N, CA, C and O atoms as a MOPAC input file, in Angstrom:
PM7 MOZYME 1SCF
protein

 N    107.85000 1    63.56900 1    95.63400 1
 C    107.68400 1    63.32500 1    96.92000 1
 C    106.52600 1    63.97000 1    97.92500 1
 O    106.25000 1    65.12300 1    97.59200 1
 N    106.01600 1    63.63700 1    98.72300 1
 C    104.87700 1    64.02900 1    99.47000 1
 C    105.24600 1    65.21300 1   100.42800 1
 O    106.41900 1    65.41900 1   100.74000 1
 N    104.17300 1    66.01500 1   100.90100 1
 C    104.58000 1    66.83800 1   101.83900 1
 C    104.89800 1    66.13100 1   103.22400 1
 O    105.71500 1    66.60900 1   104.01100 1
 N    104.27800 1    65.09600 1   103.44100 1
 C    104.61200 1    64.42300 1   104.78300 1
 C    106.11800 1    63.93300 1   104.51000 1
 O    106.85800 1    63.93400 1   105.49400 1
 N    106.63500 1    63.52800 1   103.32000 1
 C    107.95600 1    63.16100 1   103.50400 1
 C    108.95600 1    64.14000 1   103.75100 1
 O    110.04000 1    63.86000 1   104.26300 1
 N    108.48200 1    65.73600 1   103.26000 1
 C    109.28600 1    66.92400 1   103.30400 1
 C    109.27300 1    67.19200 1   104.83800 1
 O    110.32900 1    67.65800 1   105.26600 1
 N    108.35400 1    67.00400 1   105.68200 1
 C    108.44200 1    67.47700 1   107.03800 1
 C    109.55100 1    67.58500 1   107.60200 1
 O    109.96300 1    68.66200 1   108.03200 1
 N    110.31800 1    66.27200 1   107.69900 1
 C    111.54100 1    66.21800 1   108.72600 1
 C    112.59000 1    67.29100 1   108.05900 1
 O    113.12400 1    68.10600 1   108.81000 1
 N    112.88300 1    67.29800 1   106.68500 1
 C    113.85900 1    68.25900 1   106.03200 1
 C    113.10300 1    69.70100 1   106.62800 1
 O    113.89600 1    70.52500 1   107.08400 1
 N    111.77100 1    70.04000 1   106.65900 1
 C    111.56100 1    71.26100 1   106.99600 1
 C    111.64900 1    71.57500 1   108.43000 1
 O    111.87300 1    72.72100 1   108.82100 1
 N    111.45800 1    70.47100 1   109.30100 1
 C    111.81000 1    70.66700 1   110.79800 1
 C    113.19100 1    71.01600 1   111.06700 1
 O    113.55800 1    71.76700 1   111.97100 1
 N    114.10700 1    70.29000 1   110.03300 1
 C    115.69500 1    70.48800 1   110.25900 1
 C    115.92100 1    71.88200 1   109.97000 1
 O    116.60800 1    72.55200 1   110.74100 1
 N    115.36600 1    72.42700 1   108.84500 1
 C    115.64100 1    73.60500 1   108.41800 1
 C    115.37700 1    74.89800 1   109.54900 1
 O    116.08800 1    75.83200 1   109.92100 1
 N    113.99500 1    74.45400 1   109.88700 1
 C    113.15000 1    75.73000 1   111.11000 1
 C    114.05700 1    75.56600 1   112.33800 1
 O    114.20500 1    76.51300 1   113.11100 1
 N    114.55700 1    74.59800 1   112.50100 1
 C    115.25100 1    74.44600 1   113.86600 1
 C    116.79600 1    74.52300 1   113.87600 1
 O    117.42800 1    74.31900 1   114.91200 1
 N    117.45200 1    74.85600 1   112.57200 1
 C    118.66800 1    75.23500 1   112.52900 1
 C    118.91300 1    76.72300 1   113.08900 1
 O    118.49400 1    77.72300 1   112.50700 1
 N    119.64200 1    76.74700 1   114.29200 1
 C    119.98000 1    78.19900 1   114.82200 1
 C    121.06700 1    78.83000 1   114.01200 1
 O    121.22100 1    80.04900 1   114.08100 1
 N    121.81900 1    78.10500 1   113.26200 1
 C    122.62000 1    79.08600 1   112.43400 1
 C    122.30100 1    79.76300 1   111.20100 1
 O    123.07100 1    80.44900 1   110.52900 1
 N    121.03600 1    79.49100 1   110.96000 1
 C    120.59500 1    80.23900 1   109.39900 1
 C    119.43100 1    81.34000 1   110.11300 1
 O    118.70800 1    81.15900 1   111.09300 1
 N    119.53600 1    82.30100 1   109.39100 1
 C    118.62300 1    83.54200 1   109.83600 1
 C    117.30100 1    83.11200 1   109.26900 1
 O    117.24400 1    82.16300 1   108.48700 1
 N    116.16500 1    83.82800 1   109.66400 1
 C    114.87800 1    83.73000 1   109.32000 1
 C    114.67100 1    83.52200 1   107.62900 1
 O    114.06500 1    82.57500 1   107.12700 1
 N    115.34300 1    84.67600 1   106.85200 1
 C    115.24100 1    84.60800 1   105.49600 1
 C    116.02600 1    83.41900 1   105.03100 1
 O    115.49300 1    82.80300 1   104.10800 1
 N    117.10500 1    82.98600 1   105.43900 1
 C    117.78700 1    82.04600 1   104.89600 1
 C    117.04500 1    80.59200 1   105.23800 1
 O    117.22700 1    79.59100 1   104.54400 1
 N    116.33200 1    80.62000 1   106.20700 1
 C    115.43300 1    79.31000 1   106.58700 1
 C    114.41600 1    79.02200 1   105.33900 1
 O    114.27100 1    77.99900 1   104.67100 1
 N    113.66200 1    80.48800 1   105.25200 1
 C    112.49900 1    80.44800 1   104.30300 1
 C    112.91800 1    80.32400 1   102.95000 1
 O    112.17500 1    79.73700 1   102.16300 1
 N    114.11300 1    80.84100 1   102.53100 1
 C    114.70000 1    80.46200 1   101.05500 1
 C    114.98900 1    79.06500 1   101.13200 1
 O    114.74600 1    78.51100 1   100.06000 1
 N    115.48200 1    78.19100 1   102.14200 1
 C    115.86300 1    77.08700 1   102.12600 1
 C    114.51600 1    76.37800 1   101.79500 1
 O    114.43000 1    75.56900 1   100.87100 1
 N    113.59900 1    76.67900 1   102.49400 1
 C    112.46100 1    75.85800 1   102.41700 1
 C    111.86500 1    75.91100 1   101.07100 1
 O    111.58000 1    74.83400 1   100.54800 1
 N    111.58200 1    77.25500 1   100.28600 1
 C    111.27200 1    77.37500 1    99.21900 1
 C    112.12100 1    76.36300 1    98.06500 1
 O    111.56900 1    75.56000 1    97.31300 1
 N    113.44600 1    76.60400 1    98.13800 1
 C    114.13100 1    75.76900 1    97.27000 1
 C    113.79800 1    74.15000 1    97.45900 1
 O    113.74800 1    73.31000 1    96.56000 1
 N    113.61000 1    73.97500 1    98.70700 1
 C    113.36300 1    72.57600 1    98.88800 1
 C    111.86200 1    71.99100 1    98.29400 1
 O    111.70100 1    70.84100 1    97.88500 1
 N    110.96200 1    72.89000 1    98.33300 1
 C    109.64800 1    72.82000 1    97.88200 1
 C    109.94500 1    72.88700 1    96.26400 1
 O    109.58900 1    71.91800 1    95.59400 1
 N    110.39200 1    73.66400 1    95.80900 1
 C    110.63500 1    73.79900 1    94.30700 1
 C    111.36100 1    72.49100 1    93.66800 1
 O    110.93800 1    71.95200 1    92.64500 1
 N    112.43300 1    72.06800 1    94.34500 1
 C    113.02900 1    70.74900 1    93.85500 1
 C    112.28000 1    69.58200 1    93.83000 1
 O    112.41600 1    68.74700 1    92.93600 1
 N    111.27600 1    69.43300 1    95.01000 1
 C    110.72800 1    68.19200 1    95.16500 1
 C    109.17300 1    68.23500 1    94.73300 1
 O    108.56400 1    67.18200 1    94.54700 1
 N    108.68800 1    69.22300 1    94.61400 1
 C    107.04200 1    69.06200 1    94.30800 1
 C    107.06300 1    69.50000 1    92.77900 1
 O    107.10800 1    70.68000 1    92.43100 1
 N    107.02900 1    68.50600 1    91.97500 1
 C    106.96200 1    68.78000 1    90.42200 1
 C    106.05200 1    69.73000 1    89.86500 1
 O    106.36000 1    70.31800 1    88.82800 1
 N    104.88100 1    69.96200 1    90.48400 1
 C    104.08400 1    70.75100 1    89.86000 1
 C    104.22700 1    72.44500 1    90.37800 1
 O    103.50800 1    73.37300 1    90.00900 1
 N    105.14000 1    72.49100 1    91.13700 1
 C    105.51300 1    73.95500 1    91.80900 1
 C    106.54900 1    74.65100 1    90.81900 1
 O    107.57600 1    73.99900 1    90.62700 1
 N    106.44500 1    75.83800 1    90.18100 1
 C    107.15000 1    76.49300 1    89.28600 1
 C    107.52800 1    77.71900 1    90.13000 1
 O    108.57800 1    78.24300 1    89.75700 1
 N    106.95800 1    78.26900 1    91.12100 1
 C    107.09700 1    79.24700 1    92.02800 1
 C    106.79300 1    78.98600 1    93.32900 1
 O    105.65600 1    78.60800 1    93.61100 1
 N    107.71800 1    79.14400 1    94.25900 1
 C    107.37300 1    79.18300 1    95.73000 1
 C    108.04000 1    80.30800 1    96.43200 1
 O    109.23000 1    80.60000 1    96.31600 1
 N    107.03100 1    81.00000 1    97.27900 1
 C    107.72900 1    82.23500 1    98.05500 1
 C    106.67700 1    82.33900 1    99.08900 1
 O    105.58700 1    81.76700 1    99.10500 1
 N    107.22300 1    83.23100 1   100.02400 1
 C    106.27900 1    83.57900 1   101.38700 1
 C    106.24800 1    85.11100 1   101.20800 1
 O    107.17000 1    85.78500 1   100.74900 1
 N    104.92200 1    85.61100 1   101.68400 1
 C    104.64300 1    86.69800 1   101.55300 1
 C    104.21800 1    87.03300 1   103.06100 1
 O    103.58800 1    86.19900 1   103.71100 1
 N    104.62600 1    88.44000 1   103.67400 1
 C    104.41300 1    88.75700 1   104.88000 1
 C    103.25100 1    89.94500 1   104.91000 1
 O    103.26100 1    90.74700 1   103.97600 1
 N    102.41800 1    90.06000 1   105.77900 1
 C    101.45800 1    90.81600 1   105.74300 1
 C    101.66000 1    92.13200 1   106.76800 1
 O    101.89300 1    91.91600 1   107.95700 1
 N    101.58400 1    93.19400 1   106.37300 1
 C    101.68900 1    94.35900 1   107.20000 1
 C    100.12500 1    95.12700 1   107.28600 1
 O     99.55500 1    95.80900 1   106.43400 1
 N     99.72800 1    94.76300 1   108.53700 1
 C     98.37700 1    95.18600 1   108.80800 1
 C     98.22200 1    96.51400 1   108.93600 1
 O     97.08900 1    96.97300 1   108.78800 1
 N     99.15500 1    97.25300 1   109.18800 1
 C     99.04600 1    98.87500 1   109.31100 1
 C     98.54700 1    99.47800 1   107.74800 1
 O     97.57800 1   100.20400 1   107.52500 1
 N     99.46500 1    98.96800 1   106.83700 1
 C     99.37200 1    99.56200 1   105.50800 1
 C     98.23300 1    98.70700 1   104.55100 1
 O     97.72500 1    99.09100 1   103.49700 1
 N     98.00700 1    97.41100 1   105.28200 1
 C     97.18700 1    96.53700 1   104.77600 1
 C     97.74700 1    96.05300 1   103.42300 1
 O     97.00000 1    96.15800 1   102.45100 1
 N     98.83000 1    95.59800 1   103.27300 1
 C     99.51300 1    94.99100 1   102.31200 1
 C    100.30700 1    93.89500 1   102.43400 1
 O    100.75600 1    93.64600 1   103.55300 1
 N    100.59000 1    93.15000 1   101.47000 1
 C    101.62700 1    91.91900 1   101.56200 1
 C    102.72700 1    92.24200 1   101.00800 1
 O    102.76100 1    92.91500 1    99.97800 1
 N    103.83700 1    91.77800 1   101.65500 1
 C    105.27100 1    92.07200 1   101.01600 1
 C    105.97100 1    90.71800 1   100.79300 1
 O    106.14300 1    89.84600 1   101.64500 1
 N    106.32500 1    90.69400 1    99.57100 1
 C    107.17100 1    89.44400 1    99.20400 1
 C    108.31500 1    89.12800 1   100.06100 1
 O    109.02400 1    90.09500 1   100.34100 1
 N    108.57700 1    88.25200 1   100.42900 1
 C    109.78400 1    87.77500 1   101.16600 1
 C    110.66800 1    86.61800 1   100.09100 1
 O    110.62700 1    86.55200 1    98.86200 1
 N    111.33900 1    85.89400 1   100.93700 1
 C    112.16500 1    84.89100 1   100.07600 1
 C    111.36200 1    83.96800 1    99.21800 1
 O    110.31400 1    83.50100 1    99.66200 1
 N    111.82900 1    83.64600 1    97.89400 1
 C    111.09100 1    83.02800 1    97.12000 1
 C    112.15600 1    82.57400 1    96.00300 1
 O    113.21200 1    83.19400 1    95.87600 1
 N    111.83000 1    81.45200 1    95.18800 1
 C    112.34000 1    80.85400 1    94.10500 1
 C    111.41700 1    80.70800 1    93.04100 1
 O    110.24500 1    80.38400 1    93.23400 1
 N    111.96300 1    80.96200 1    91.78600 1
 C    111.15900 1    80.98100 1    90.52800 1
 C    111.52600 1    82.15300 1    89.97100 1
 O    112.51600 1    82.81100 1    90.28800 1
 N    110.47500 1    82.50000 1    88.87600 1
 C    110.62000 1    83.73500 1    88.17000 1
 C    110.39200 1    84.74300 1    88.78700 1
 O    109.53700 1    84.80200 1    89.67000 1
 N    111.29200 1    85.93200 1    88.33700 1
 C    110.93500 1    87.28600 1    88.92200 1
 C    109.33000 1    87.70900 1    88.79700 1
 O    108.66400 1    87.50400 1    87.78200 1
 N    108.86500 1    88.29000 1    89.91900 1
 C    107.55700 1    88.76000 1    89.75800 1
 C    107.42000 1    90.34300 1    90.14800 1
 O    108.22900 1    90.88100 1    90.90500 1
 N    106.52800 1    90.90500 1    89.67000 1
 C    106.40200 1    92.33100 1    90.03900 1
 C    105.34200 1    92.54700 1    90.96000 1
 O    104.87900 1    93.65000 1    91.25000 1
 N    104.90800 1    91.23600 1    91.49200 1
 C    104.00200 1    91.39800 1    92.79400 1
 C    104.96100 1    91.32600 1    94.01500 1
 O    105.05000 1    90.34200 1    94.74800 1
 N    105.71800 1    92.56100 1    94.16200 1
 C    106.21800 1    92.42000 1    95.54100 1
 C    105.31500 1    93.34300 1    96.53400 1
 O    105.31800 1    92.93800 1    97.69700 1
 N    104.67200 1    94.31800 1    96.32300 1
 C    103.80300 1    94.43100 1    97.35100 1
 C    102.44700 1    94.48900 1    96.80800 1
 O    102.21400 1    95.12600 1    95.78100 1
 N    101.33200 1    93.70800 1    97.59700 1
 C    100.19400 1    93.48700 1    97.05500 1
 C     99.39700 1    93.85500 1    98.25100 1
 O     99.53600 1    93.35000 1    99.36500 1
 N     98.14300 1    95.22600 1    97.76400 1
 C     97.00000 1    95.55600 1    98.55700 1
 C     96.31700 1    94.23300 1    99.09300 1
 O     96.21600 1    93.20600 1    98.42400 1
 N     95.87800 1    94.38900 1   100.34400 1
 C     94.99800 1    93.37100 1   100.77600 1
 C     93.42500 1    93.58600 1    99.76300 1
 O     93.08300 1    94.68500 1    99.32900 1
 N     92.80400 1    92.57400 1    99.58700 1
 C     91.75900 1    92.69000 1    98.69200 1
 C     91.86100 1    92.67500 1    97.29500 1
 O     90.83800 1    92.52000 1    96.62800 1
 N     93.00500 1    92.82100 1    96.73600 1
 C     93.44200 1    92.90900 1    95.33000 1
 C     93.13300 1    91.29000 1    94.91900 1
 O     93.53700 1    90.45400 1    95.72700 1
 N     92.53900 1    90.88000 1    93.88000 1
 C     92.19000 1    89.76000 1    93.39500 1
 C     93.69600 1    88.78800 1    93.48200 1
 O     93.67700 1    87.65400 1    93.96100 1
 N     94.67300 1    89.28200 1    93.06700 1
 C     95.93500 1    88.40600 1    93.21100 1
 C     96.08500 1    87.95400 1    94.72600 1
 O     96.34500 1    86.78300 1    94.99900 1
 N     95.94500 1    88.73800 1    95.51100 1
 C     96.07200 1    88.56800 1    97.05100 1
 C     95.11200 1    87.52500 1    97.49300 1
 O     95.38600 1    86.63000 1    98.29200 1
 N     93.85800 1    87.72500 1    96.85700 1
 C     92.92200 1    86.68000 1    97.34400 1
 C     93.22200 1    85.26200 1    97.05300 1
 O     92.96500 1    84.30400 1    97.78200 1
 N     93.88200 1    85.24700 1    95.73300 1
 C     94.43300 1    83.80100 1    95.34100 1
 C     95.63600 1    83.03400 1    96.07800 1
 O     95.89000 1    81.83100 1    96.01500 1
 N     96.35600 1    84.09800 1    96.84000 1
 C     97.24000 1    83.39100 1    97.82800 1
 C     97.02700 1    82.68300 1    98.79500 1
 O     97.59400 1    82.99100 1    99.84400 1
 N     96.12900 1    81.48400 1    98.76800 1
 C     95.73400 1    80.84100 1    99.66000 1
 C     96.10800 1    79.49000 1    99.45900 1
 O     95.39100 1    78.58500 1    99.88500 1
 N     97.31800 1    79.23500 1    98.76400 1
 C     97.65300 1    78.00200 1    98.52700 1
 C     98.68500 1    77.41400 1    99.70300 1
 O     99.73800 1    76.81700 1    99.48100 1
 N     98.17000 1    77.70200 1   100.89200 1
 C     99.14300 1    77.42600 1   101.91300 1
 C     99.43600 1    76.07800 1   102.32700 1
 O     98.42800 1    75.37300 1   102.30300 1
 N    100.26600 1    75.60900 1   102.62300 1
 C    100.80300 1    74.22300 1   102.60600 1
 C    100.75700 1    73.72500 1   104.32800 1
 O    101.53600 1    74.22000 1   105.14300 1
 N     99.94200 1    72.90200 1   104.62700 1
 C     99.94100 1    72.55800 1   106.05000 1
 C    101.07600 1    71.72400 1   106.30200 1
 O    100.93600 1    70.51600 1   106.11500 1
 N    102.19800 1    72.17600 1   106.70500 1
 C    103.63400 1    71.63200 1   106.81300 1
 C    103.75000 1    71.13500 1   108.15400 1
 O    104.07200 1    69.95600 1   108.30400 1
 N    103.53700 1    71.85700 1   109.14000 1
 C    103.66900 1    71.20300 1   110.44500 1
 C    102.47700 1    71.23900 1   111.25900 1
 O    102.47600 1    70.71900 1   112.37600 1

């Protein structure tokens, strides 16, 4: 399935007022995991600009030790696989 085909589902999820933010994000992670064959881990990181760190939010896939990542760390620099969903 293409990202374009997933847009309507993602719009439904993001506009569902009965779900919390984290429930919406977890549902989007699962949708991407289930429909994009080459994804084996999908998650959201949130930036804390005061501490200059990224914090792991909802995700699906194998557990990770990368729950808090300092800005500038090589791993954080590679977190550029952002999907232009909307």
